[in-house]
PDB file of C-alpha atoms in Angstrom:
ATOM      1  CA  UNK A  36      18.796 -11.305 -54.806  1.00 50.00           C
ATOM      2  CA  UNK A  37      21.216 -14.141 -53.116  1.00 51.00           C
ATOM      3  CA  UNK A  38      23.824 -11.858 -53.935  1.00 55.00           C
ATOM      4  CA  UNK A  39      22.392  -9.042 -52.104  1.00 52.00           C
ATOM      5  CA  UNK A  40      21.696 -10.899 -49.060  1.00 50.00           C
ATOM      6  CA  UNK A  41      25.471 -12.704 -48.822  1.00 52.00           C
ATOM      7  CA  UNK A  42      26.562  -9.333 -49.217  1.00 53.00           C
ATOM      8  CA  UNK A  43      24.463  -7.567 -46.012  1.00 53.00           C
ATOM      9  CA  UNK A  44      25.184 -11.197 -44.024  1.00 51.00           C
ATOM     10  CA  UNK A  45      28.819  -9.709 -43.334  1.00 55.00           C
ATOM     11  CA  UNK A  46      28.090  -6.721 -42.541  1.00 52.00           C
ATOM     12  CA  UNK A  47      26.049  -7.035 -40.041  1.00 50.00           C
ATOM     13  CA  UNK A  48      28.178  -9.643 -38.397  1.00 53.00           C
ATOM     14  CA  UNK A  49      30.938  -7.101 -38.523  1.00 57.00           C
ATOM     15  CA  UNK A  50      28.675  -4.493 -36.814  1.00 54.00           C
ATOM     16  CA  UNK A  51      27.461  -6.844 -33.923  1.00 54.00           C
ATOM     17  CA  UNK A  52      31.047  -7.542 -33.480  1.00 55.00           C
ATOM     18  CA  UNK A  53      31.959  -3.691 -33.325  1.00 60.00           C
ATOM     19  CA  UNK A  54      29.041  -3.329 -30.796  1.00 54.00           C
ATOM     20  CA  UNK A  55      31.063  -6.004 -28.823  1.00 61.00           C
ATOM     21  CA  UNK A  56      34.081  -4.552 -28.842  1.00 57.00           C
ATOM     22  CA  UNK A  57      32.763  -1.402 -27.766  1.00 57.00           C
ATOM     23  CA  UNK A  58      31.114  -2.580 -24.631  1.00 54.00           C
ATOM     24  CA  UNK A  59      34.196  -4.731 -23.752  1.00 56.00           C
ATOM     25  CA  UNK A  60      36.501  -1.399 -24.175  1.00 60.00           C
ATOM     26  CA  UNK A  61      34.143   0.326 -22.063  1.00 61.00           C
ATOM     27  CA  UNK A  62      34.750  -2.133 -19.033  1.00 73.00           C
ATOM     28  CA  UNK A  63      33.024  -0.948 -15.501  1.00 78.00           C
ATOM     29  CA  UNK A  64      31.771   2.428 -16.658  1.00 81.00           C
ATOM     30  CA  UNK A  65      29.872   0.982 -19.697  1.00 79.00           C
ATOM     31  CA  UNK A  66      28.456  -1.451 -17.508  1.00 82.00           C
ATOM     32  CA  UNK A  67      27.697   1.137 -14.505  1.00 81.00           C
ATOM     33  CA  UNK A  68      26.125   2.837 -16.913  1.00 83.00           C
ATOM     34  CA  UNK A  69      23.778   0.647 -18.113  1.00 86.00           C
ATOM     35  CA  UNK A  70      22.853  -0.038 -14.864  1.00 91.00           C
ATOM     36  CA  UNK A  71      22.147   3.132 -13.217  1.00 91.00           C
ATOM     37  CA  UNK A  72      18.785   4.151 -14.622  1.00 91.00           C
ATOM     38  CA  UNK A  73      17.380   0.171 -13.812  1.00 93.00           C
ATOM     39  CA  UNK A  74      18.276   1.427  -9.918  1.00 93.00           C
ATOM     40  CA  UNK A  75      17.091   4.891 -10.039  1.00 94.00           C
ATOM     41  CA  UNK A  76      13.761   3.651 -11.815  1.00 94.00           C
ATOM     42  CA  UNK A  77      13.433   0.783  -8.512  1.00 94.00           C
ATOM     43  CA  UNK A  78      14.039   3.916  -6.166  1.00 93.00           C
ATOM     44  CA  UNK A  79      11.490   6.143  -7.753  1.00 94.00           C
ATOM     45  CA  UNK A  80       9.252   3.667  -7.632  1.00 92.00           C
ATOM     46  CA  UNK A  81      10.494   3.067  -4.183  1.00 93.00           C
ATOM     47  CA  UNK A  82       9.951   5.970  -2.547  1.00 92.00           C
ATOM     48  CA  UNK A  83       6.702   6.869  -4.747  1.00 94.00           C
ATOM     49  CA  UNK A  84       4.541   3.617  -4.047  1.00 92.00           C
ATOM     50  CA  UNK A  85       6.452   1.545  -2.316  1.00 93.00           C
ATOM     51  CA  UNK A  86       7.310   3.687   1.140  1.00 94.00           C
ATOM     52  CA  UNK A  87       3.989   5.749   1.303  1.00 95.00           C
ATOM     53  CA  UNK A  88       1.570   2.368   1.773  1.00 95.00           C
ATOM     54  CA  UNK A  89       3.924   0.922   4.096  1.00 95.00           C
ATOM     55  CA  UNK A  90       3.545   4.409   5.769  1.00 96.00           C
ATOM     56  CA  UNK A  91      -0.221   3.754   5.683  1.00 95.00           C
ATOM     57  CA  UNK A  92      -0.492   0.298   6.656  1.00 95.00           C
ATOM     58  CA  UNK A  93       1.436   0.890  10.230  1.00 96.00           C
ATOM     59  CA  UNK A  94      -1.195   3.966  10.331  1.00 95.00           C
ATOM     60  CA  UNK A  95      -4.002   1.683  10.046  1.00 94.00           C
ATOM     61  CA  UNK A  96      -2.715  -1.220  12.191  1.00 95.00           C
ATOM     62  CA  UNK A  97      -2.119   1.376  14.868  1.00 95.00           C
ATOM     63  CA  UNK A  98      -5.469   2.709  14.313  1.00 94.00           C
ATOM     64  CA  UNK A  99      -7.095  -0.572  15.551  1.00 94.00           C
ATOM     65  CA  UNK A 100      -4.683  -1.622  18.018  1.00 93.00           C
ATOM     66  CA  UNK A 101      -5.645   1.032  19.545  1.00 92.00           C
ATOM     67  CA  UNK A 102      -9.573   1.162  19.425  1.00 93.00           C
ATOM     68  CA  UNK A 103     -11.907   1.136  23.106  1.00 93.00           C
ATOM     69  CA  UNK A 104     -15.426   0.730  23.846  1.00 93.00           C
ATOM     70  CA  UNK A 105     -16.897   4.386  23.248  1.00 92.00           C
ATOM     71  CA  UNK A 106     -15.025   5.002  20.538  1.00 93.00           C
ATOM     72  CA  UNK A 107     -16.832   6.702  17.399  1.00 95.00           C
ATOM     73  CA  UNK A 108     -15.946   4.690  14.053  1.00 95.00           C
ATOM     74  CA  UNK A 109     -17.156   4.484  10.340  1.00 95.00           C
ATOM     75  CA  UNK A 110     -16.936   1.638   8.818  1.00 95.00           C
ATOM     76  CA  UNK A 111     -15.852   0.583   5.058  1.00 95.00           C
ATOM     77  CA  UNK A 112     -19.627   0.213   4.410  1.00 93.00           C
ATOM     78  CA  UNK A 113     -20.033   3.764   5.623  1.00 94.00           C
ATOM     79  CA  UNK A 114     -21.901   2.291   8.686  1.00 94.00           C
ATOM     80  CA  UNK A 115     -21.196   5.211  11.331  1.00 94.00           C
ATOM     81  CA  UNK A 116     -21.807   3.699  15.040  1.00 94.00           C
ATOM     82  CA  UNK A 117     -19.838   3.796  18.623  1.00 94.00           C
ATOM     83  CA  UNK A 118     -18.196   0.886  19.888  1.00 95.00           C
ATOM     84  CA  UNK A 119     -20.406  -1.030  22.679  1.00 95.00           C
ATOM     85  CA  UNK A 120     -17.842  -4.344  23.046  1.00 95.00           C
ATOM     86  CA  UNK A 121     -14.480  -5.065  21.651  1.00 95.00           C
ATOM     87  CA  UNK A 122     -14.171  -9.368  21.331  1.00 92.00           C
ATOM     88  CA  UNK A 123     -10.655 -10.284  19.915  1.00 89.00           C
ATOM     89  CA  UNK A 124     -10.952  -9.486  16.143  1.00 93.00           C
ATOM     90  CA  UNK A 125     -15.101  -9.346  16.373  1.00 95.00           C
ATOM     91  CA  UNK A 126     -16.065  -5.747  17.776  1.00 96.00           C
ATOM     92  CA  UNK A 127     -19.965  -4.703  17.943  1.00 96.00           C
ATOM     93  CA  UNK A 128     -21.283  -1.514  17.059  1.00 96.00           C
ATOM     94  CA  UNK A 129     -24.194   0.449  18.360  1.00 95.00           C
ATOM     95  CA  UNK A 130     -26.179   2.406  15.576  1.00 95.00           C
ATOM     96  CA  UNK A 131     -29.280   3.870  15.142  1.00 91.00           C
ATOM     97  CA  UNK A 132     -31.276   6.892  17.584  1.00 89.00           C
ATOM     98  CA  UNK A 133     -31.613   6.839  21.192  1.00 87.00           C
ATOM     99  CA  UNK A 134     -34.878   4.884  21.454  1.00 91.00           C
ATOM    100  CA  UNK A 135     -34.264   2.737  18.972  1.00 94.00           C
ATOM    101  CA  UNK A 136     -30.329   1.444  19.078  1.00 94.00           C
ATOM    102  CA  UNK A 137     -29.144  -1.107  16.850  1.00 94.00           C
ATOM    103  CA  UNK A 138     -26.364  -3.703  17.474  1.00 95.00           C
ATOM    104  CA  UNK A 139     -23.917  -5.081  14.713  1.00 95.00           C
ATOM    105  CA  UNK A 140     -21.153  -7.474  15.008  1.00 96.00           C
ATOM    106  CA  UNK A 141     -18.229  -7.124  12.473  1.00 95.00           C
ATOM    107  CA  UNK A 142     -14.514  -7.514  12.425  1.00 96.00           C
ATOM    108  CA  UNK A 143     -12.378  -5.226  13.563  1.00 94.00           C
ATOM    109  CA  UNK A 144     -10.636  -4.607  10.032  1.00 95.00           C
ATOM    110  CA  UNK A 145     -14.070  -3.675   8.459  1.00 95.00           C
ATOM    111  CA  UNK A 146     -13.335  -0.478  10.336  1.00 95.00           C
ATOM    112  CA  UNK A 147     -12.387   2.343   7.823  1.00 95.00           C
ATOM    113  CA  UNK A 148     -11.575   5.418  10.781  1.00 94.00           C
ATOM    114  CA  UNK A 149     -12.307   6.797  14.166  1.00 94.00           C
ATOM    115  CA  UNK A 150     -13.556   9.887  14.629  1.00 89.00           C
ATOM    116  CA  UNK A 151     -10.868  11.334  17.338  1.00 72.00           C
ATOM    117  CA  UNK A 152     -12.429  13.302  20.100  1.00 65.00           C
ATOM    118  CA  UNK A 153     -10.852  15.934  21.612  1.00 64.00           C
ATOM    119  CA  UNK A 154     -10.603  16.709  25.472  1.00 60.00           C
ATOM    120  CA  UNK A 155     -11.419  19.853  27.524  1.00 54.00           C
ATOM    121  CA  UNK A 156      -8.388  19.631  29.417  1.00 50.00           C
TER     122      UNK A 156
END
C-alpha cells in the first residue's frame, strides 16, 4: 500500500508542475483571462444593485429637500396627513377629519412619499 502511494506522490507533483508551466506559457492572456469574468461579475452586479439604489437614494433625498407646509405625505407607518410645520429634521403632521384634527410630530425621514398635486394652469 506504501508502494502505491510513493508511486501516485510523483505523479501528481509532475502534474502540478505541468499546470505551472502552462499558466507561465500562457503569460498576459492566461492571466487576462482569468480575470475577466471576476470584472464582468463586479459590473453586473454593478449596474444591477449597485447603480439602481444610488438612483433611489438621490430620489428620496430630493423628495424631502424639497417638502412645504401643505404638502400631502404618507408616512412609513402608513400614517397619511398634510404638513402643518416643517422644524429642521422634526416636521408635524395634521391627521384626522375636519372637526376633529390631530397633530403628530415625527422626523422628516419617517416620510415614505408625497402625494404630488397637480395645477390647473
Amino acid at each position: 500500500m506504501l508502494t502505491a502511494f510513493a508511486e501516485t506522490a510523483p505523479a501528481a507533483a509532475t502534474a502540478g508542475a505541468d499546470a505551472q508551466a502552462a499558466a507561465a506559457q500562457a503569460g498576459p492572456m492566461g492571466m487576462l483571462a482569468s480575470i475577466l469574468p471576476l470584472v464582468l461579475m463586479i459590473a453586473v452586479f454593478y449596474f444591477i444593485l449597485i447603480r439602481p439604489q444610488r438612483k433611489k437614494d438621490k430620489e428620496n433625498k430630493e423628495m424631502l429637500a424639497s417638502l412645504k407646509v401643505g404638502d400631502k405625505i404618507t408616512t412609513i407607518g402608513g400614517i397619511v396627513g398634510t404638513i402643518f410645520k416643517i422644524k429642521d429634521e422634526k416636521v408635524v403632521v395634521e391627521t384626522g377629519t375636519k372637526t376633529e384634527k390631530q397633530y403628530l410630530e415625527m422626523e422628516r425621514w419617517a416620510i415614505r412619499s408625497v402625494e404630488k398635486v397637480i395645477s390647473a394652469d
